[in-house]
Amino acid sequence: MNRIRLGIVGTGIAARDLHLPGLKELKDKFEIVALFNKTKEKAIQFSKLVDNDPIICDTYEELLENVDAVDLALPVQFNYEFIEKALKKGVNVICEKPISINVEEGKKIVEITKNYESIVYIAENYRHFSAFDKIKELTTKIGKIYYLQWNLWIYMTKENKYANTKWRQNPEHIGGFISDAGVHHVASMRKIFGDIKWVYGTVKNIADYLGGPDLLSSTFEFENGVLGNYNVSYALDGKNRLMIKGEFGDIIFEDDIIKVVNYRNKTIHYYDEYKTHDEDSYKKEFEDFYEVINGKENDLGNVEEALKDLAFIEASIKSNGEKRIYINDLIK
Amino acid sequence: MNRIRLGIVGTGIAARDLHLPGLKELKDKFEIVALFNKTKEKAIQFSKLVDNDPIICDTYEELLENVDAVDLALPVQFNYEFIEKALKKGVNVICEKPISINVEEGKKIVEITKNYESIVYIAENYRHFSAFDKIKELTTKIGKIYYLQWNLWIYMTKENKYANTKWRQNPEHIGGFISDAGVHHVASMRKIFGDIKWVYGTVKNIADYLGGPDLLSSTFEFENGVLGNYNVSYALDGKNRLMIKGEFGDIIFEDDIIKVVNYRNKTIHYYDEYKTHDEDSYKKEFEDFYEVINGKENDLGNVEEALKDLAFIEASIKSNGEKRIYINDLIK
């Protein structure tokens, strides 16, 4: 298989800190041949980090003439326009999550992909974490599953590099961090238990330096009947904890350890734990993107799956603490 | 102050296992002078546990002629009728929680108490646990409070003595264990943060041997703006955990230990813990009942507070996973 001539579009934090390290290890698969950034100087700076000598393009259109695929690492409000332009030129796309600023625009992306042969791959790196596969496997050890709870306290300081990007401070994407980071968590939960039927959510705004709401507490039900409870804040600190409760035990994911606890007669009668290992999920998504270009099914970068992740968040916010919203009503 | 001539009405598990040990230590305040039970033989058996020689009454009316106060430890559906009869005879009442089978009947109890001088004291023993006072005190150490979460996994075996009472197997009280035990938790949360504005809840039924639903996940907001999340199951086992999240730290109540954790720059910079001590909360409620009879304000056994506890549960169930319900709309 040939190397993919890749153009990086948007040479900001994501391209530099998340994508580039993996791409450097995948030189047999990708060659970074072109860069485009709105502020050209940033693309020039970025080019110094790339081992070969990519061209710095003045326009996105120029870049599209020189590549087989683009890596879109842009403020999310540009995804739709940039994906469409690439498709029209027969260029494959890997694009940072969330798929779009809201479900309405995400549906448009899903629609246009149907009209073109080129791949659109949404880079949801959480789908590539093996920890969630392991959790799914371990759920067989606790009987019928009834409940999932995920508490995430992802305190972002005023100095946080993501919190300081302009497009996050004045978000055009629904819910700010609630969707930007939230789709990761939804993708993970859906990887374990599949599609979600309905969501109820309440949001609050705690920190004035974070764009949009920064606390979400939501209740939802998977299509398989498991009741869920996802609580996240970007303004509060603490210990993250995913807990799955079954007929006779729990799976608890905390501090990089997955614990299996079985109860009998109100005491623990079985306990086991698995240490998760570090893995470059960004590298893995580029490897998978390469496979998909070469004919593999696009299950992990699928636009419809990415839309469902976002729909969960949009439903939580539109629920407004007042009523449940059905995911299918939102994405139909 | 004189000793109270107390009649015990309903000589089942609650009277025997919960009330009697405390009453035996309060002989300077209460003298158990009369017993009534629908099945007289059970009252006779109970009388053997009492040190003095109480009369065994054939009717509740007969008992009311011989006492200053009654201890109602009945299936909850009898509370209203038995309270009313006592009030009409000028007899003071201490009555097991929940106040009533539902809010409608609870409102009637609140109304009739206004027409009589005698005391009606709802025995909500959780209001007497000092742990919740300690938690309230410690919340000052974590800045502005935003969120409370209480997970309770109170697995009841098929052999559980409470689960095997007929009135719990075929509950006339709303939600079965969800209200019967649930009012304890609501009382505790309200003791910490005060009144609750609205509730959203979803219930499920897991165990076929428990009457009614046995899993509740609810979201709610206190009048003070704190968002809450109360998750309880009587069919699932596990570790109970109350967590309160503030601006710069957590209060965590787990395994009889109250922990205070403060974070700074994403690390723990202060930690402290308090061991709670065993206390006979039933004895404390009888002591308080005695004080109230003798003129103390009835703040801990107040019928309106007990009604608000029950209203939270009824709102959770009536919410039916579809919409939030305001407590004031329910109790007005």
XYZ file of C-alpha atoms in Angstrom:
664
model
C 0.000 0.000 0.000
C 1.226 3.475 -0.804
C 2.009 6.160 1.689
C -0.790 8.668 2.126
C 0.153 12.223 1.230
C -1.364 14.047 4.221
C -2.148 17.737 4.597
C -2.595 19.138 8.086
C -5.214 21.855 8.258
C -5.153 23.878 11.453
C -1.714 23.702 13.012
C -2.786 24.426 16.587
C -2.589 22.483 19.844
C -4.376 19.351 18.630
C -2.205 18.923 15.520
C 1.008 19.625 17.398
C 0.501 17.885 20.754
C -1.938 15.117 19.903
C -1.520 14.141 16.235
C 2.112 14.849 15.344
C 3.779 12.437 17.823
C 1.788 9.496 16.426
C 2.238 10.568 12.814
C 6.010 10.644 13.336
C 5.819 6.966 14.210
C 3.668 6.192 11.184
C 6.027 7.409 8.464
C 5.482 4.201 6.528
C 1.804 5.154 6.241
C 1.636 8.943 6.180
C 3.823 11.640 4.738
C 2.987 15.148 5.920
C 3.307 16.965 2.626
C 1.379 20.187 3.161
C 0.231 22.535 5.902
C -2.430 25.212 6.014
C -3.266 27.569 8.826
C -5.277 30.793 8.806
C -2.271 32.546 10.363
C 0.482 31.412 8.011
C 3.254 32.102 10.524
C 1.886 29.309 12.736
C 2.080 26.847 9.851
C 5.681 27.866 9.270
C 6.480 27.284 12.958
C 4.749 23.905 12.772
C 6.729 22.902 9.673
C 9.936 23.050 11.744
C 8.576 20.171 13.841
C 7.999 17.991 10.775
C 10.982 15.931 9.627
C 10.385 16.226 5.895
C 9.714 19.561 4.271
C 5.976 20.145 3.826
C 4.758 22.974 1.637
C 3.037 25.834 3.412
C -0.137 26.638 1.529
C -1.758 30.039 1.250
C -5.227 28.581 0.890
C -7.056 25.396 1.794
C -7.852 24.964 -1.903
C -4.143 24.956 -2.747
C -3.520 22.307 -0.097
C -6.307 20.092 -1.458
C -4.527 19.983 -4.847
C -1.449 18.422 -3.256
C -2.730 15.693 -0.903
C -4.548 12.348 -0.727
C -5.999 13.118 2.700
C -6.467 16.008 5.079
C -6.238 16.052 8.859
C -8.730 18.695 10.003
C -7.736 20.019 13.444
C -9.790 23.176 13.335
C -12.186 25.018 15.593
C -15.237 22.784 15.268
C -17.382 25.410 13.528
C -15.234 24.965 10.389
C -15.680 21.180 10.101
C -18.661 21.170 7.766
C -17.239 23.607 5.219
C -13.782 22.008 5.171
C -15.123 18.457 4.943
C -17.374 19.388 2.016
C -14.543 21.050 0.098
C -12.310 18.002 0.560
C -15.024 15.609 -0.600
C -15.605 17.664 -3.737
C -11.909 17.269 -4.545
C -11.894 13.525 -3.888
C -9.687 13.940 -0.810
C -10.088 11.683 2.234
C -10.709 13.344 5.602
C -9.784 12.634 9.182
C -11.419 15.291 11.341
C -11.206 16.086 15.044
C -14.289 15.470 17.181
C -16.960 16.694 17.873
C -18.302 16.104 14.380
C -19.953 19.545 14.342
C -21.187 22.475 16.419
C -24.641 20.903 16.777
C -26.781 18.017 15.576
C -28.364 19.994 12.736
C -24.992 20.600 11.102
C -23.799 17.094 11.961
C -26.731 15.670 10.020
C -25.627 17.692 6.998
C -22.154 16.157 7.270
C -23.643 12.668 7.455
C -25.719 13.458 4.354
C -22.896 14.788 2.181
C -20.647 11.831 2.953
C -23.242 9.652 1.198
C -22.660 11.466 -2.080
C -18.905 10.914 -2.303
C -16.509 8.014 -2.458
C -13.899 9.613 -0.214
C -13.644 8.662 3.459
C -14.740 10.952 6.274
C -13.272 9.661 9.515
C -14.125 11.406 12.799
C -11.118 11.205 15.102
C -12.736 10.090 18.366
C -9.675 8.783 20.141
C -11.657 7.389 23.111
C -13.064 4.737 20.747
C -9.483 3.473 20.493
C -8.800 3.080 24.228
C -8.609 -0.625 25.012
C -9.750 0.079 28.598
C -13.350 0.350 27.404
C -13.083 -2.943 25.521
C -11.757 -4.520 28.706
C -14.627 -3.066 30.732
C -17.129 -4.391 28.221
C -15.532 -7.843 28.464
C -15.590 -7.769 32.289
C -19.279 -6.873 32.498
C -20.000 -10.566 31.884
C -18.678 -11.213 35.407
C -21.372 -9.309 37.311
C -24.618 -10.790 35.986
C -27.380 -8.805 34.368
C -26.422 -5.122 34.215
C -28.786 -2.487 35.597
C -26.915 0.754 36.133
C -23.906 2.760 34.994
C -22.595 5.889 36.695
C -19.703 8.007 35.509
C -18.450 10.911 37.588
C -15.835 13.088 35.897
C -14.298 16.105 37.614
C -12.045 17.590 34.981
C -11.076 20.847 36.663
C -9.551 23.231 34.132
C -7.430 26.015 35.535
C -7.524 29.517 34.091
C -4.148 28.727 32.536
C -5.268 25.522 30.775
C -4.112 25.578 27.144
C -7.469 24.388 25.811
C -9.482 26.782 27.977
C -7.377 29.615 26.527
C -8.189 29.048 22.856
C -10.513 31.783 21.578
C -12.976 29.420 19.920
C -13.453 27.640 23.228
C -13.833 30.870 25.191
C -16.647 32.007 22.882
C -17.981 28.663 21.726
C -20.144 28.334 18.631
C -20.462 24.632 19.487
C -23.346 23.722 21.767
C -22.497 23.648 25.472
C -18.805 24.537 25.146
C -16.686 21.961 26.999
C -19.849 19.988 27.774
C -19.869 18.874 24.122
C -16.218 19.410 23.188
C -14.920 16.988 25.821
C -18.261 15.318 26.499
C -18.452 13.427 23.199
C -15.399 11.438 24.354
C -17.330 10.135 27.338
C -20.468 9.376 25.363
C -18.429 7.472 22.765
C -16.885 5.413 25.578
C -20.195 4.594 27.236
C -21.732 3.685 23.894
C -18.754 1.448 23.172
C -19.627 -0.521 26.312
C -23.429 -0.711 26.078
C -24.422 0.528 22.620
C -26.977 3.120 21.644
C -28.777 5.409 24.059
C -32.553 5.808 23.905
C -33.253 8.987 25.865
C -31.478 11.559 27.992
C -32.442 13.979 30.727
C -29.897 16.594 31.757
C -29.319 19.666 33.888
C -26.428 22.069 33.339
C -24.921 24.772 35.529
C -22.303 27.427 35.027
C -19.684 27.648 37.771
C -16.444 29.156 36.418
C -16.717 32.500 34.611
C -13.523 31.865 32.591
C -14.924 28.757 30.880
C -17.127 29.395 27.848
C -20.643 28.032 28.363
C -21.925 25.676 31.056
C -19.343 23.625 32.967
C -21.399 21.182 35.053
C -23.752 18.555 33.650
C -25.703 15.935 35.541
C -27.631 13.599 33.269
C -29.773 10.486 33.483
C -30.322 8.275 30.458
C -31.243 4.816 29.328
C -29.392 2.623 26.889
C -31.436 0.765 24.286
C -30.519 -2.416 26.223
C -32.372 -1.105 29.307
C -29.353 -0.144 31.444
C -30.013 3.085 33.313
C -27.176 5.594 33.234
C -26.059 8.605 35.166
C -23.275 10.806 33.735
C -22.020 13.676 35.869
C -19.212 15.894 34.701
C -17.751 19.241 35.618
C -14.896 21.209 34.083
C -14.889 23.622 37.029
C -14.761 21.136 39.919
C -11.870 18.915 40.911
C -11.877 15.368 42.234
C -11.501 11.711 41.485
C -13.042 10.313 38.310
C -15.012 7.118 38.716
C -16.922 4.893 36.336
C -19.133 2.345 38.079
C -21.261 -0.348 36.472
C -23.678 -2.248 38.681
C -24.948 -5.729 37.883
C -27.070 -8.364 39.504
C -24.266 -9.554 41.777
C -21.401 -7.133 41.467
C -19.717 -3.965 40.285
C -17.145 -2.944 37.719
C -15.309 0.159 38.950
C -12.823 2.106 36.809
C -10.793 4.538 38.870
C -7.145 5.668 38.849
C -6.333 3.602 35.726
C -7.456 0.430 37.524
C -10.494 -1.586 36.488
C -11.899 -3.435 39.492
C -14.331 -6.343 39.467
C -16.226 -6.861 42.723
C -18.708 -9.683 43.297
C -20.981 -9.705 46.332
C -22.679 -12.619 48.017
C -24.792 -12.343 51.175
C -23.807 -8.716 51.517
C -20.046 -9.382 51.570
C -17.381 -9.327 48.870
C -16.665 -12.881 47.769
C -14.602 -12.169 44.649
C -12.317 -9.311 43.749
C -10.007 -8.819 40.826
C -8.342 -5.864 39.172
C -6.719 -4.970 35.887
C -4.215 -2.199 35.371
C -4.792 -0.300 32.152
C -1.726 0.665 30.156
C -0.808 3.913 28.451
C -1.540 3.887 24.773
C -1.331 6.503 22.044
C -4.973 6.558 21.019
C -4.201 9.285 18.452
C -1.659 7.095 16.741
C -4.202 4.276 16.764
C -6.845 6.417 15.099
C -4.437 7.372 12.301
C -3.511 3.710 11.843
C -7.208 2.855 11.628
C -7.839 5.743 9.217
C -5.106 4.286 7.004
C -6.792 0.883 7.093
C -10.168 2.408 6.275
C -8.704 4.216 3.257
C -7.457 0.808 2.189
C -10.829 -0.864 2.460
C -11.508 -1.662 6.135
C -15.001 -0.881 7.416
C -15.188 2.539 9.057
C -16.666 1.495 12.398
C -14.519 3.547 14.779
C -14.450 6.815 12.805
C -18.008 6.554 11.564
C -19.823 9.876 11.089
C -23.179 8.463 12.205
C -21.663 7.220 15.446
C -20.024 10.605 16.006
C -23.395 12.256 15.420
C -25.006 10.034 18.059
C -22.279 10.996 20.550
C -23.029 14.657 19.970
C -26.790 14.062 20.029
C -26.521 12.762 23.602
C -24.929 16.038 24.676
C -27.345 18.219 22.715
C -30.295 16.278 24.175
C -28.884 16.763 27.702
C -28.672 20.497 27.193
C -32.019 20.884 25.405
C -33.639 18.792 28.133
C -32.933 21.844 30.285
C -33.680 19.913 33.465
C -37.334 19.825 32.526
C -37.969 16.769 30.374
C -36.336 13.740 28.794
C -35.397 13.890 25.118
C -35.248 10.880 22.808
C -32.048 10.635 20.751
C -33.917 9.359 17.696
C -36.200 12.403 17.737
C -33.119 14.597 17.572
C -31.181 12.836 14.821
C -34.047 11.685 12.578
C -41.768 16.325 84.954
C -43.976 13.259 85.149
C -43.361 9.986 83.433
C -45.352 9.554 80.263
C -47.773 6.647 80.273
C -47.004 5.186 76.837
C -49.072 2.734 74.809
C -47.367 0.795 72.043
C -49.618 0.211 69.052
C -48.328 -2.370 66.610
C -45.953 -4.734 68.400
C -44.004 -5.847 65.346
C -40.368 -5.550 64.303
C -40.070 -1.777 64.686
C -41.507 -1.690 68.208
C -39.458 -4.681 69.339
C -36.084 -4.172 67.645
C -35.918 -0.407 67.197
C -38.015 1.272 69.913
C -37.930 -1.045 72.920
C -34.143 -1.001 73.593
C -34.151 2.817 73.836
C -37.363 2.929 75.864
C -35.811 0.535 78.399
C -33.108 3.133 79.002
C -35.646 5.918 79.326
C -37.661 4.543 82.243
C -37.461 7.920 83.970
C -39.383 9.402 81.035
C -41.650 6.646 79.691
C -43.581 3.847 81.287
C -44.970 1.306 78.813
C -48.413 0.836 80.329
C -50.453 -0.659 77.472
C -50.078 -2.657 74.271
C -52.348 -3.175 71.305
C -51.845 -5.387 68.311
C -54.327 -6.645 65.742
C -53.205 -10.201 66.546
C -53.467 -10.166 70.324
C -51.071 -13.094 70.773
C -48.241 -10.929 69.410
C -48.963 -8.245 71.991
C -48.830 -10.889 74.707
C -45.467 -12.116 73.427
C -44.222 -8.532 73.346
C -45.375 -7.888 76.921
C -42.881 -10.503 78.120
C -40.071 -8.257 76.860
C -41.323 -5.300 78.894
C -40.069 -5.101 82.482
C -43.271 -3.775 84.045
C -46.607 -5.337 83.348
C -48.454 -3.490 80.583
C -52.129 -4.182 79.966
C -52.960 -5.938 76.717
C -55.848 -4.085 75.110
C -58.509 -5.629 72.909
C -59.055 -2.427 70.989
C -57.125 0.707 70.142
C -59.940 2.694 71.779
C -59.405 0.856 75.050
C -55.691 1.622 74.910
C -56.325 5.325 74.296
C -58.268 5.498 77.585
C -55.211 4.378 79.540
C -52.271 6.386 78.162
C -50.787 9.903 77.792
C -49.090 9.038 74.511
C -49.071 6.357 71.843
C -46.176 4.953 69.884
C -47.605 4.019 66.463
C -45.446 1.347 64.837
C -47.989 0.165 62.302
C -48.096 -0.581 58.607
C -48.033 2.951 57.222
C -51.518 2.789 55.722
C -52.972 2.917 59.279
C -51.167 6.103 60.343
C -53.873 8.592 59.408
C -56.749 6.781 61.121
C -54.772 6.010 64.279
C -53.338 9.532 64.568
C -56.796 11.070 64.232
C -58.299 8.835 66.909
C -55.493 9.690 69.335
C -55.862 13.415 68.740
C -59.597 13.232 69.392
C -58.829 11.670 72.768
C -56.181 14.255 73.644
C -53.396 11.664 73.425
C -49.925 12.615 72.157
C -48.529 10.622 69.240
C -45.116 9.449 68.163
C -45.509 7.684 64.823
C -43.083 5.741 62.633
C -42.118 7.270 59.283
C -43.126 7.667 56.490
C -45.857 10.033 57.634
C -48.368 8.399 55.257
C -48.859 6.229 52.187
C -48.793 9.262 49.904
C -48.719 13.055 49.912
C -52.500 13.421 49.655
C -53.018 11.564 52.928
C -49.972 13.229 54.501
C -51.562 16.617 53.852
C -54.666 15.465 55.728
C -52.482 14.520 58.706
C -50.823 17.940 58.629
C -54.271 19.560 58.553
C -55.800 17.646 61.463
C -52.815 18.328 63.722
C -53.714 22.022 63.466
C -57.074 21.397 65.160
C -55.725 19.709 68.288
C -53.412 20.569 71.170
C -51.803 17.145 71.346
C -48.414 16.525 69.798
C -47.929 14.515 66.601
C -44.266 13.574 66.337
C -43.040 11.674 63.254
C -40.238 9.336 64.291
C -37.645 10.038 61.598
C -34.588 8.680 63.352
C -32.174 9.891 60.635
C -32.902 13.480 61.771
C -31.223 12.458 65.043
C -27.964 11.137 63.579
C -25.190 13.553 64.503
C -23.227 12.499 61.375
C -25.426 14.738 59.240
C -24.897 17.690 61.592
C -21.162 17.066 61.330
C -21.357 16.943 57.521
C -23.289 20.206 57.498
C -20.631 21.808 59.702
C -17.799 20.513 57.487
C -19.316 21.885 54.276
C -17.892 25.273 55.291
C -14.433 23.832 54.524
C -14.942 23.323 50.772
C -16.117 26.738 49.554
C -19.345 27.352 47.718
C -21.262 24.088 47.324
C -22.470 22.998 43.882
C -23.327 19.325 43.937
C -24.384 16.467 46.183
C -24.469 12.799 45.190
C -25.674 9.950 47.352
C -25.361 6.358 46.162
C -27.070 3.790 48.376
C -27.007 0.067 47.584
C -29.143 -1.458 50.286
C -29.415 -5.000 48.995
C -32.215 -6.840 50.776
C -32.068 -10.600 50.667
C -35.184 -12.704 50.249
C -34.855 -13.509 53.938
C -34.720 -9.898 55.126
C -37.144 -9.404 58.029
C -38.525 -6.152 56.646
C -38.888 -7.528 53.120
C -40.943 -10.371 54.575
C -43.648 -8.271 56.223
C -46.910 -8.574 54.265
C -47.598 -4.831 54.125
C -44.221 -4.320 52.493
C -44.720 -7.173 50.032
C -47.984 -5.651 48.822
C -47.377 -2.001 49.581
C -50.206 0.502 49.784
C -47.524 3.179 50.301
C -46.209 4.779 47.138
C -43.083 3.137 45.713
C -42.683 0.442 48.382
C -39.143 0.563 49.813
C -38.424 3.596 47.641
C -40.572 5.657 50.044
C -40.435 3.462 53.160
C -36.638 3.662 53.460
C -36.220 6.622 51.102
C -37.699 9.226 53.437
C -34.726 8.603 55.754
C -32.328 9.689 53.045
C -34.375 12.703 52.050
C -34.615 13.827 55.670
C -30.826 13.566 55.938
C -30.150 15.523 52.766
C -32.650 18.201 53.801
C -30.969 18.401 57.192
C -27.741 19.343 55.411
C -29.002 21.749 52.727
C -32.646 22.528 53.513
C -35.672 22.380 51.273
C -35.709 20.881 47.798
C -37.224 22.803 44.888
C -37.800 20.147 42.219
C -37.109 16.503 41.509
C -36.712 14.337 38.425
C -36.635 10.584 38.923
C -36.596 7.227 37.134
C -37.479 3.967 38.847
C -36.866 0.352 37.850
C -37.953 -2.971 39.236
C -35.167 -5.537 39.598
C -36.053 -8.087 42.324
C -39.419 -9.840 42.037
C -39.570 -10.524 45.804
C -39.524 -6.827 46.725
C -42.880 -5.033 46.542
C -42.816 -2.180 44.036
C -39.840 -0.561 42.315
C -36.413 -1.136 43.900
C -34.076 1.188 41.974
C -34.378 4.962 41.849
C -32.064 7.431 40.172
C -33.057 11.034 40.759
C -31.790 14.521 40.054
C -32.988 17.493 42.084
C -32.159 20.994 43.151
C -32.168 22.390 46.658
C -33.718 25.828 47.187
C -30.144 27.050 47.840
C -29.135 26.104 44.261
C -27.131 22.941 45.029
C -27.766 20.275 42.399
C -28.365 16.792 43.771
C -28.284 13.247 42.532
C -29.747 10.485 44.719
C -29.371 6.900 43.523
C -30.656 4.010 45.568
C -31.408 0.369 45.058
C -32.785 -2.236 47.438
C -31.934 -5.020 44.980
C -28.284 -4.178 44.270
C -25.353 -4.491 46.649
C -22.322 -2.272 47.034
C -20.695 0.509 48.950
C -22.771 3.487 50.045
C -21.250 6.868 49.385
C -22.389 10.426 50.014
C -20.310 13.032 48.199
C -20.655 16.803 48.373
C -18.670 18.881 45.931
C -17.681 22.489 46.569
C -15.601 25.163 44.920
C -12.319 23.685 46.150
C -13.042 20.333 47.693
C -15.217 17.385 48.593
C -16.938 15.984 51.662
C -17.189 12.200 51.332
C -19.149 10.019 53.769
C -18.332 6.356 53.341
C -17.852 3.429 55.754
C -18.776 5.553 58.810
C -15.965 7.986 57.996
C -16.540 11.573 56.931
C -13.649 12.779 54.784
C -12.772 16.356 53.912
C -10.611 16.764 50.817
C -9.348 20.112 49.533
C -7.760 20.443 46.119
C -5.349 23.064 44.837
C -3.770 23.035 41.376
C -5.254 19.613 40.734
C -3.668 17.961 43.769
C -4.900 17.275 47.298
C -3.484 19.912 49.628
C -5.604 19.206 52.715
C -7.206 16.045 54.006
C -8.963 15.311 57.245
C -11.375 12.682 58.461
C -13.870 12.168 61.245
C -15.064 8.841 62.528
C -18.767 8.786 63.276
C -19.869 6.969 66.410
C -22.705 4.561 66.971
C -25.704 6.201 68.514
C -29.192 5.007 69.331
C -31.147 7.387 67.136
C -34.404 5.739 68.258
C -33.652 6.480 71.875
C -32.830 10.058 70.849
C -36.151 10.491 69.111
C -38.046 9.323 72.187
C -36.021 11.698 74.343
C -36.865 14.506 71.959
C -40.530 13.486 71.892
C -40.506 13.752 75.691
C -39.043 17.248 75.482
C -41.606 18.302 72.906
C -44.458 17.084 75.101
C -42.957 19.284 77.772
C -42.833 22.409 75.643
C -39.807 22.179 73.321
C -40.385 23.181 69.696
C -41.166 20.177 67.479
C -38.509 20.721 64.835
C -37.195 17.164 64.441
C -40.520 15.311 64.508
C -42.449 17.947 62.609
C -45.268 16.648 60.396
C -44.678 19.274 57.700
C -41.023 18.267 57.425
C -42.014 14.593 57.227
C -44.475 15.481 54.477
C -41.717 17.227 52.506
C -39.516 14.113 52.846
C -42.291 11.973 51.395
C -43.084 14.562 48.711
C -39.562 14.200 47.335
C -40.118 10.468 46.845
C -43.599 10.863 45.404
C -42.321 13.541 43.002
C -39.482 11.204 41.925
C -41.950 8.452 41.117
C -44.573 10.677 39.485
C -41.815 12.267 37.404
C -41.710 8.867 35.704
C -38.432 9.692 33.995
C -40.236 12.166 31.783
C -40.321 15.543 33.518
C -39.272 17.391 36.638
C -41.846 17.958 39.384
C -41.821 20.890 41.793
C -42.244 19.917 45.452
C -44.407 22.964 46.188
C -46.840 21.975 43.440
C -47.248 18.617 45.132
C -47.712 19.738 48.735
C -49.664 22.962 48.207
